[in-house]
CSV table of C-alpha atoms in Angstrom, one decimal:
chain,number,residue,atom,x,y,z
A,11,UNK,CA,119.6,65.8,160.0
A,12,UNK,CA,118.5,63.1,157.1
A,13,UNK,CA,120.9,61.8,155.2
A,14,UNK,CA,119.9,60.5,151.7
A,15,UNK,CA,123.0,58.8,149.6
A,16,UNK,CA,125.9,60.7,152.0
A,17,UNK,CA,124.1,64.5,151.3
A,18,UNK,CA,122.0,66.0,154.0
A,19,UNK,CA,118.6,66.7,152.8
A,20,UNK,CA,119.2,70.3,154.1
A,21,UNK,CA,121.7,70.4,151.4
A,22,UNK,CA,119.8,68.5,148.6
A,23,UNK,CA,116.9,71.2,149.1
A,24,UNK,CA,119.1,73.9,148.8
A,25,UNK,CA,120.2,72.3,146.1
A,26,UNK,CA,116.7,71.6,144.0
A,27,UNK,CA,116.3,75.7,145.0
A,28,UNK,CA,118.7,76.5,143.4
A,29,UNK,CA,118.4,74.2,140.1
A,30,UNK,CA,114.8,75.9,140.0
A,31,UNK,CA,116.2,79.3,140.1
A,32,UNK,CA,118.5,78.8,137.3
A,33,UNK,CA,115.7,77.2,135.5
A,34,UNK,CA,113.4,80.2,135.8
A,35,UNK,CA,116.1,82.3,134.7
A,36,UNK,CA,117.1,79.9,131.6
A,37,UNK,CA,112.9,80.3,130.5
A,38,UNK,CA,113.1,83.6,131.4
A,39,UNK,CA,116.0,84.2,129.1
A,40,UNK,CA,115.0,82.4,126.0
A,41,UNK,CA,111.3,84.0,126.8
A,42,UNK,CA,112.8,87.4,126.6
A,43,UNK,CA,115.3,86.4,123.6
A,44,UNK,CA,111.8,85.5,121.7
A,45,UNK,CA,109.8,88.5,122.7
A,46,UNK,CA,112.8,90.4,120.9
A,47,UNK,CA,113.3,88.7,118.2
A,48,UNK,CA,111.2,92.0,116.6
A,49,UNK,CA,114.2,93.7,116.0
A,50,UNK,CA,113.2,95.9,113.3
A,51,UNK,CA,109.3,96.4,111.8
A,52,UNK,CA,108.6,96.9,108.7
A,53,UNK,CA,105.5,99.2,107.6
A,54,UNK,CA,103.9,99.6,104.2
A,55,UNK,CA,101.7,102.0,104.4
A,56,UNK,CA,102.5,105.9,105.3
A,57,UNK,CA,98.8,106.7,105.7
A,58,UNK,CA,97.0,107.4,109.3
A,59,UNK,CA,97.3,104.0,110.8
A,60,UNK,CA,100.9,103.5,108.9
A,61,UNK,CA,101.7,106.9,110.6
A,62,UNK,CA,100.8,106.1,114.3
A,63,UNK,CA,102.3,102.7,114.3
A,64,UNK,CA,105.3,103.7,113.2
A,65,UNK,CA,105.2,106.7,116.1
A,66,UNK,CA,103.9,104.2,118.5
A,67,UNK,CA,107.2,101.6,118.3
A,68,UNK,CA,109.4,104.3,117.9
A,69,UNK,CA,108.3,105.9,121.6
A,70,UNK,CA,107.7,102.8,123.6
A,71,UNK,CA,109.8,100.7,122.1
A,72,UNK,CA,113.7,100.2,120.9
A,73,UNK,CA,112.9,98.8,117.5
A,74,UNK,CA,114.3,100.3,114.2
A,75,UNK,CA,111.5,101.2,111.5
A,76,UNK,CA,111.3,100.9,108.2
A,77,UNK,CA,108.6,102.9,106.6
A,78,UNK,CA,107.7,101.9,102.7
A,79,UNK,CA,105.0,103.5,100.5
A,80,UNK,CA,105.1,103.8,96.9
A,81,UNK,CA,104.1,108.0,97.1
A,82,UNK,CA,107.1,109.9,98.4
A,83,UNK,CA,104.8,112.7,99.4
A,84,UNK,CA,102.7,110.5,101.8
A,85,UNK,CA,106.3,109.5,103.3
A,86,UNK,CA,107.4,113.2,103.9
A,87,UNK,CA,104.1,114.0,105.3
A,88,UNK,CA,104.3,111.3,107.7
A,89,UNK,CA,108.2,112.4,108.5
A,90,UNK,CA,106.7,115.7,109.0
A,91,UNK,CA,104.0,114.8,111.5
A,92,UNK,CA,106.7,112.8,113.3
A,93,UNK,CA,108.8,115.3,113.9
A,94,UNK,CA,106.1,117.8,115.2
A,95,UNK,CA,104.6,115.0,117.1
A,96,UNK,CA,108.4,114.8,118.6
A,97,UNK,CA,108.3,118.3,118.7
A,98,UNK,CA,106.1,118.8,121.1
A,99,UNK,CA,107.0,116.6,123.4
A,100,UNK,CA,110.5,118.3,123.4
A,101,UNK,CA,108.9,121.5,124.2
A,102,UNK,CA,106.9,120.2,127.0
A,103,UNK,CA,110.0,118.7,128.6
A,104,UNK,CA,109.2,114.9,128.4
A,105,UNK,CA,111.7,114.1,125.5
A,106,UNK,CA,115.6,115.6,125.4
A,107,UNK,CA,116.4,117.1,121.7
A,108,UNK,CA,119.1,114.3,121.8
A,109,UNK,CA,116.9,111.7,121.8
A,110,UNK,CA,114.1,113.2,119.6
A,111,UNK,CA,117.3,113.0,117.1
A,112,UNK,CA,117.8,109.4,117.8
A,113,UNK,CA,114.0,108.6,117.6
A,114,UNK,CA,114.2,110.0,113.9
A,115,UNK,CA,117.1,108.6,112.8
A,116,UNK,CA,115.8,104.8,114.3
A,117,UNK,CA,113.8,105.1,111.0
A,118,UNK,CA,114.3,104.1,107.3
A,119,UNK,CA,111.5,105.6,104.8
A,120,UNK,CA,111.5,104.4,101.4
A,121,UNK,CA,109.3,104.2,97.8
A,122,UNK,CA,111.5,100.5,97.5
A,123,UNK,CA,110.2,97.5,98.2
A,124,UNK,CA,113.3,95.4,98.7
A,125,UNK,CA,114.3,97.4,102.3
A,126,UNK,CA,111.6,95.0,103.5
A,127,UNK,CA,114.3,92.1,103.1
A,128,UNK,CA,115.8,93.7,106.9
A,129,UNK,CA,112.8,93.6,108.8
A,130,UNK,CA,111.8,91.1,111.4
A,131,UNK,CA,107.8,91.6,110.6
A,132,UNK,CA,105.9,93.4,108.4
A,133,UNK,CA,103.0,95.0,109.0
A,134,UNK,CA,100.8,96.0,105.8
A,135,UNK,CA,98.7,99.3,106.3
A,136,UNK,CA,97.3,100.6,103.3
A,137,UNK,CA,94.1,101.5,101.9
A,138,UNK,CA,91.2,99.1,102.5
A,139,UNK,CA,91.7,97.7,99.1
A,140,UNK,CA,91.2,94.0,98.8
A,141,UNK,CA,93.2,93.7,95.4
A,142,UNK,CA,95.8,96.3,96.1
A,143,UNK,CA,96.2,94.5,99.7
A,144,UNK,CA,96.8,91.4,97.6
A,145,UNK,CA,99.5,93.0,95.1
A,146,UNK,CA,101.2,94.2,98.1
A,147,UNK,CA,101.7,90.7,99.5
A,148,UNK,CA,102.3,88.6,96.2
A,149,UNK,CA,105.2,91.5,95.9
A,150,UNK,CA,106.8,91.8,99.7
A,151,UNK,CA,106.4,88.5,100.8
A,152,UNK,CA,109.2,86.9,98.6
A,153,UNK,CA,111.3,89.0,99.9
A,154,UNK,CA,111.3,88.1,103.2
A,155,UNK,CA,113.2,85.1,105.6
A,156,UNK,CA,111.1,82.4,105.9
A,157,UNK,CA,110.9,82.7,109.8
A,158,UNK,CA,109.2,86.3,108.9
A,159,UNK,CA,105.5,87.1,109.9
A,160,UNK,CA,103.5,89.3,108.0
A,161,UNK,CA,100.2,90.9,108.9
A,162,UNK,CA,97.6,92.8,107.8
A,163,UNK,CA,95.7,96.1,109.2
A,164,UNK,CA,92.2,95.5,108.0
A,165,UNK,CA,88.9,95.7,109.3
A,166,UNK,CA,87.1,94.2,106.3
A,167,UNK,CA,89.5,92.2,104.2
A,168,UNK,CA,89.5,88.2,105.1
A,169,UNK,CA,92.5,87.2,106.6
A,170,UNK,CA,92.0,83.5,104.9
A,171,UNK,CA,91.2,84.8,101.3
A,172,UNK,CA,94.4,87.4,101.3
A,173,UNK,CA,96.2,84.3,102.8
A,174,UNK,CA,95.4,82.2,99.9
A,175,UNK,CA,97.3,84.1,97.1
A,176,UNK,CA,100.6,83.8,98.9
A,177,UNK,CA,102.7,80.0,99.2
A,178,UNK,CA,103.5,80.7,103.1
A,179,UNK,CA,99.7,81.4,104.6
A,180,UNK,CA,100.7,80.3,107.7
A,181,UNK,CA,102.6,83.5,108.1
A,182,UNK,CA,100.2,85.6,107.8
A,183,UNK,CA,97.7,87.0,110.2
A,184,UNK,CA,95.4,90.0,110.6
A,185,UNK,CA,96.3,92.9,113.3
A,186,UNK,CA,93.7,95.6,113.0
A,187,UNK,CA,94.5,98.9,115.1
A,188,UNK,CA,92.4,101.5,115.7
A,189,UNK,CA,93.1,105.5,114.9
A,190,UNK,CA,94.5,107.6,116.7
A,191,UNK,CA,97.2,104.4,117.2
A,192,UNK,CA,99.2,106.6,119.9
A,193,UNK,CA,95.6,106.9,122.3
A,194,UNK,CA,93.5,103.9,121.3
A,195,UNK,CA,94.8,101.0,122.9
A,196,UNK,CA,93.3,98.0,122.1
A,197,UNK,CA,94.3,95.7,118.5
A,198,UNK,CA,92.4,92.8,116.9
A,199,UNK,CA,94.7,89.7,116.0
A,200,UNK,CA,92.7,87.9,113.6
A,201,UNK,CA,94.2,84.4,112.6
A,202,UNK,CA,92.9,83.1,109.2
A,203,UNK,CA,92.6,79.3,108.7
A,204,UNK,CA,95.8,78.2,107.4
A,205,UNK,CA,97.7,80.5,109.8
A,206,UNK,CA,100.0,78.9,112.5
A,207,UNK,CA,100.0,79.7,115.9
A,208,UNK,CA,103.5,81.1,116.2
A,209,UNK,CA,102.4,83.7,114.0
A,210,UNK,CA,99.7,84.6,115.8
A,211,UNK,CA,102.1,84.3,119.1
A,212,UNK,CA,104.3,86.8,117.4
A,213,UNK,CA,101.5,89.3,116.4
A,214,UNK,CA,100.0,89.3,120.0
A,215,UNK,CA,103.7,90.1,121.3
A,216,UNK,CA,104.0,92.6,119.1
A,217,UNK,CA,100.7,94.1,120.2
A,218,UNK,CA,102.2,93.7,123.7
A,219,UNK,CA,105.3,95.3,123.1
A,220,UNK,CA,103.9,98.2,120.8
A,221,UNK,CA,101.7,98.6,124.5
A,222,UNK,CA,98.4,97.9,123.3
A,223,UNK,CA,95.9,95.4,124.8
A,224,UNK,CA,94.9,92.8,122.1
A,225,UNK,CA,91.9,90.8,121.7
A,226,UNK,CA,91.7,87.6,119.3
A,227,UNK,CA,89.0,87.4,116.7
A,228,UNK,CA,87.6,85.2,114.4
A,229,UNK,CA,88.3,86.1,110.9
A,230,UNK,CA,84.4,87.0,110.1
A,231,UNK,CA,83.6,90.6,108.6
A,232,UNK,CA,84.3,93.7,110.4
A,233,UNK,CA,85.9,91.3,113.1
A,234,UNK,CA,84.7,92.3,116.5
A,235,UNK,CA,84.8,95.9,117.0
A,236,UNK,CA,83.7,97.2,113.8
A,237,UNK,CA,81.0,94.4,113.5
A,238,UNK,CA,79.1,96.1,116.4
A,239,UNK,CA,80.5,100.0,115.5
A,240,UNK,CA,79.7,100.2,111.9
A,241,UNK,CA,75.8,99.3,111.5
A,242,UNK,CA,76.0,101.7,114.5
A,243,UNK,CA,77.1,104.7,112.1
A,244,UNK,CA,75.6,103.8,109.2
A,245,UNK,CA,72.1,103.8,111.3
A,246,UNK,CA,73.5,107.6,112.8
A,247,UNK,CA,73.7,108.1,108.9
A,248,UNK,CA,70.4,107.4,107.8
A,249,UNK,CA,68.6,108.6,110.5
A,250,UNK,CA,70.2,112.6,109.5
A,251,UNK,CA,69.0,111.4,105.9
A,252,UNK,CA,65.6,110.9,107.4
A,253,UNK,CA,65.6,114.0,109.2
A,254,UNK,CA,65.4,112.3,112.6
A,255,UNK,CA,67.5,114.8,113.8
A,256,UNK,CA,70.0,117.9,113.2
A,257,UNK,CA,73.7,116.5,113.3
A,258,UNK,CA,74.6,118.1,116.3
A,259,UNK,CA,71.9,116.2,118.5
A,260,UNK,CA,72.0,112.9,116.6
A,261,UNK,CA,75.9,112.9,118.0
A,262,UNK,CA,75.2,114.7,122.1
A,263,UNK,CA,71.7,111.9,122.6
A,264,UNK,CA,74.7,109.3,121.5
A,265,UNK,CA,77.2,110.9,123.1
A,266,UNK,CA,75.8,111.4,126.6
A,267,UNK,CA,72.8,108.6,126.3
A,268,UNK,CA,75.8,105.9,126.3
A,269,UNK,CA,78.9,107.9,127.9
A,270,UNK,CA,81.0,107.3,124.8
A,271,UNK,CA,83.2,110.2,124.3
A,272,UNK,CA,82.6,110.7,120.2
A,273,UNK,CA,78.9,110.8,119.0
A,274,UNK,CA,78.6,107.9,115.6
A,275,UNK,CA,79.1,111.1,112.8
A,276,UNK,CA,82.0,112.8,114.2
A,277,UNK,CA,83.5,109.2,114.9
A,278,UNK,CA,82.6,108.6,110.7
A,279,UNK,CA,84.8,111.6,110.3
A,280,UNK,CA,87.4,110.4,112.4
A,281,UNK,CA,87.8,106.8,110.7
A,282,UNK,CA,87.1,108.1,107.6
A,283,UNK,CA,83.9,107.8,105.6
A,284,UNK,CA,85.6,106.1,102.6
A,285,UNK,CA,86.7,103.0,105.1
A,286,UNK,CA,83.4,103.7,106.9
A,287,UNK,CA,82.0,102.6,103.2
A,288,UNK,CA,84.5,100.4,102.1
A,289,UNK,CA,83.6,98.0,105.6
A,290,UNK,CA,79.5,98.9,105.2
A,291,UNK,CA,79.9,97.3,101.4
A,292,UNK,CA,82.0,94.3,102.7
A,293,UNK,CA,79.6,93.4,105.5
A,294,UNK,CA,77.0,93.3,103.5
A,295,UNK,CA,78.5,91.3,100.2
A,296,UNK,CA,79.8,88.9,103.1
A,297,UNK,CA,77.1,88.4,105.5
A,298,UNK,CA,74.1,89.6,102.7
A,299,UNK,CA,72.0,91.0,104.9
A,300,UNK,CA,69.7,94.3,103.9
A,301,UNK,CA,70.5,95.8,107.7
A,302,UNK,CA,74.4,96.2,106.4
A,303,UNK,CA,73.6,97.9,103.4
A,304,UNK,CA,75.7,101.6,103.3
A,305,UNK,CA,73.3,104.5,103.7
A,306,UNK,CA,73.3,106.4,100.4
A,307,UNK,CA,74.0,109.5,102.0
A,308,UNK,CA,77.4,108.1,103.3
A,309,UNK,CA,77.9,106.9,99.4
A,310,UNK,CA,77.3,110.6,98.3
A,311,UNK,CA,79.3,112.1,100.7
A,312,UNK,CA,82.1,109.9,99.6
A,313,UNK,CA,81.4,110.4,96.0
A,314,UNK,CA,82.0,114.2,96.8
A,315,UNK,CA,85.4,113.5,98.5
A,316,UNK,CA,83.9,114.7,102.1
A,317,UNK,CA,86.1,111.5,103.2
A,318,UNK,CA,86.1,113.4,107.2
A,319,UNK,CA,89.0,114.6,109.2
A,320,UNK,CA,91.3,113.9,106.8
A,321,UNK,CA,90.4,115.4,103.6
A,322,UNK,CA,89.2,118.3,105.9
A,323,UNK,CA,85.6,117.7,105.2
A,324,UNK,CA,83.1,115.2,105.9
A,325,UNK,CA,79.8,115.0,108.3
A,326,UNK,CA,81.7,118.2,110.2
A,327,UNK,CA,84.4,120.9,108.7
A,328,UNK,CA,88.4,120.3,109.7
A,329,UNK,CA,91.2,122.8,109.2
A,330,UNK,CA,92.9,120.8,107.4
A,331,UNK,CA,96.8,120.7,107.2
C-alpha cells in the first residue's frame, strides 16, 4: 500500500471517515441542542387558536406550557376542553390515564403577565385587535431574555407596524395558524422588515416541531391564504344577500364544484364572522380596493352577535357548549 508521511493511506482514509463521522454527529448535536432550545412556550391568548396550540405542543411535543389571558373564565374553559379533548383519547385507548395526568400538569394557566419571564417563545393569540395586539407586546415583551422571540397569530395585523412599537423588532415575527390547530396543518411565518432571520429560523422550527408544514409570506394583508380565502367568502356573502341562491346550495355548488370539503358560509362560521370582518375591513383600508369591501350582510350578522360556531350562531345554528 501507499505510504504518505510513515501512515498508509488505507489508514489515513479510515481516518478522514472517521473525523467526518464525528463531525456529522458534533452538527448534528448542536443542530438538535438549537431545535430544543423551545423549552417552554408561552401563549397569550386562551381563545380558539390559543386553545389548540396549546393542545397541539402538549400532544406532539415535550414542551411545558404556559397559558396567560387576562379572563380566568376563558382559561378554565380552555382547561376544560383540554381535558375532554384528553378525555377522549383515554377512552379510545391511545393515551394511558397516567400520562393524560402528566399532559395537564405540563401546563401553567395564569391571569399574570410576569409567568411569561420562563418561557423560551411567546406566542400572542388574541383577538384580531390591532391596538390590543399592541398593548399586549409593549407589556410582555420587557419581560422577556433578550434571546426570546415573540410572534404573532394574525391574519390581518402587519407584522412591521406591530414591530414598530416595541425596542427589539427584530424578535418579532408573524405565525398565523389556522382553526381547528389540531387538523389543519399548515402555518404562515410572516417576517416583517426589521425582523432577523434567527427569529424567523426559530418560528419555522417551532412550526416544525408543533408538526405543522409552514409556508413563508410576505407581510402584505391577509398574507397568503386568507388573501385568496376571504374575498372568496365575502363574495359567498353577497351573493345569499342578492338572492343568488338558498344557503344550502351557495355552500354544496362550492363544495362539490371545487372538491373543498367546507362550502365559503359554513367555513365563515367556522373562522368566525367577526375575524371574517375584522380581515374584510383590513384588506380593504390596506390595499383600497372596492372588491375588498365587507358585504353588509356579514356587518349585520356581526352587529347581531351571529359571530358562527362559536357564539352558536352565525350563517348556520351550533349547539353550543
Amino acid at each position: 500500500t501507499g505510504v504518505h508521511g510513515g501512515i498508509s493511506l488505507e489508514h489515513s482514509m479510515q481516518r478522514a471517515s472517521l473525523t467526518s463521522i464525528l463531525l456529522r454527529r458534533i452538527h448534528h448535536s448542536s443542530n438538535h441542542i438549537e431545535e430544543d432550545a423551545i423549552q417552554t412556550l408561552a401563549v397569550i391568548g386562551a381563545g380558539q387558536i390559543g386553545t389548540g396550540v396549546v393542545l397541539q405542543t402538549l400532544t406532539v411535543t415535550n414542551k411545558r406550557v404556559v397559558l396567560v389571558d387576562h379572563d380566568d373564565t376563558a382559561l378554565q374553559r380552555c382547561r376544560r376542553f383540554m381535558e375532554k379533548h384528553l378525555d377522549r383519547r383515554v377512552a379510545d385507548g391511545r393515551l394511558t390515564s397516567e400520562r393524560r395526568q402528566m399532559l395537564i400538569d405540563r401546563v401553567i394557566m395564569s391571569t399574570n403577565y410576569s409567568n411569561v419571564r420562563q418561557a423560551d417563545f411567546v406566542l400572542e393569540a388574541v383577538t384580531e385587535n390591532e391596538e390590543l395586539k399592541r398593548s399586549i407586546f409593549q407589556k410582555v415583551m420587557p419581560l422577556l431574555r433578550t434571546d426570546v422571540v415573540m410572534a404573532s397569530h394574525t391574519a390581518s395585523t402587519s407584522i412591521t407596524k406591530l414591530a414598530h412599537c416595541v425596542s427589539s423588532p427584530d424578535r418579532v415575527v408573524g405565525m398565523h395558524f389556522m382553526h381547528p390547530v389540531q387538523v389543519m396543518s399548515i402555518v404562515e411565518v410572516v417576517p416583517g422588515l426589521e425582523t432577523s432571520e434567527i427569529s424567523v429560523n426559530k418560528a419555522l422550527r417551532l412550526a416544525g416541531a408543533l408538526g405543522k408544514t409552514a409556508v413563508k409570506s410576505a407581510d402584505m394583508p391577509g398574507f397568503i391564504s386568507f388573501r385568496v380565502l376571504m374575498p372568496m367568502i365575502n363574495e359567498a356573502i353577497y351573493a345569499l344577500n342578492e338572492g343568488v341562491g338558498s344557503l344550502g346550495d351557495i355552500d354544496k355548488a362550492i363544495r362539490l364544484g371545487t372538491g373543498i370539503n367546507k362550502g365559503p358560509l359554513e367555513l365563515a362560521d367556522f373562522i368566525g364572522l367577526d375575524t371574517c370582518l375584522s380581515i374584510m375591513r383590513a384588506l380593504q383600508a390596506d390595499l383600497g380596493s372596492e372588491r375588498y369591501r365587507p358585504c353588509p350582510l356579514l356587518t349585520q350578522y356581526v352587529h347581531a352577535g351571529r359571530l358562527g360556531r362559536k357564539s352558536g350562531r352565525g350563517f348556520y345554528t351550533y349547539d353550543h357548549e
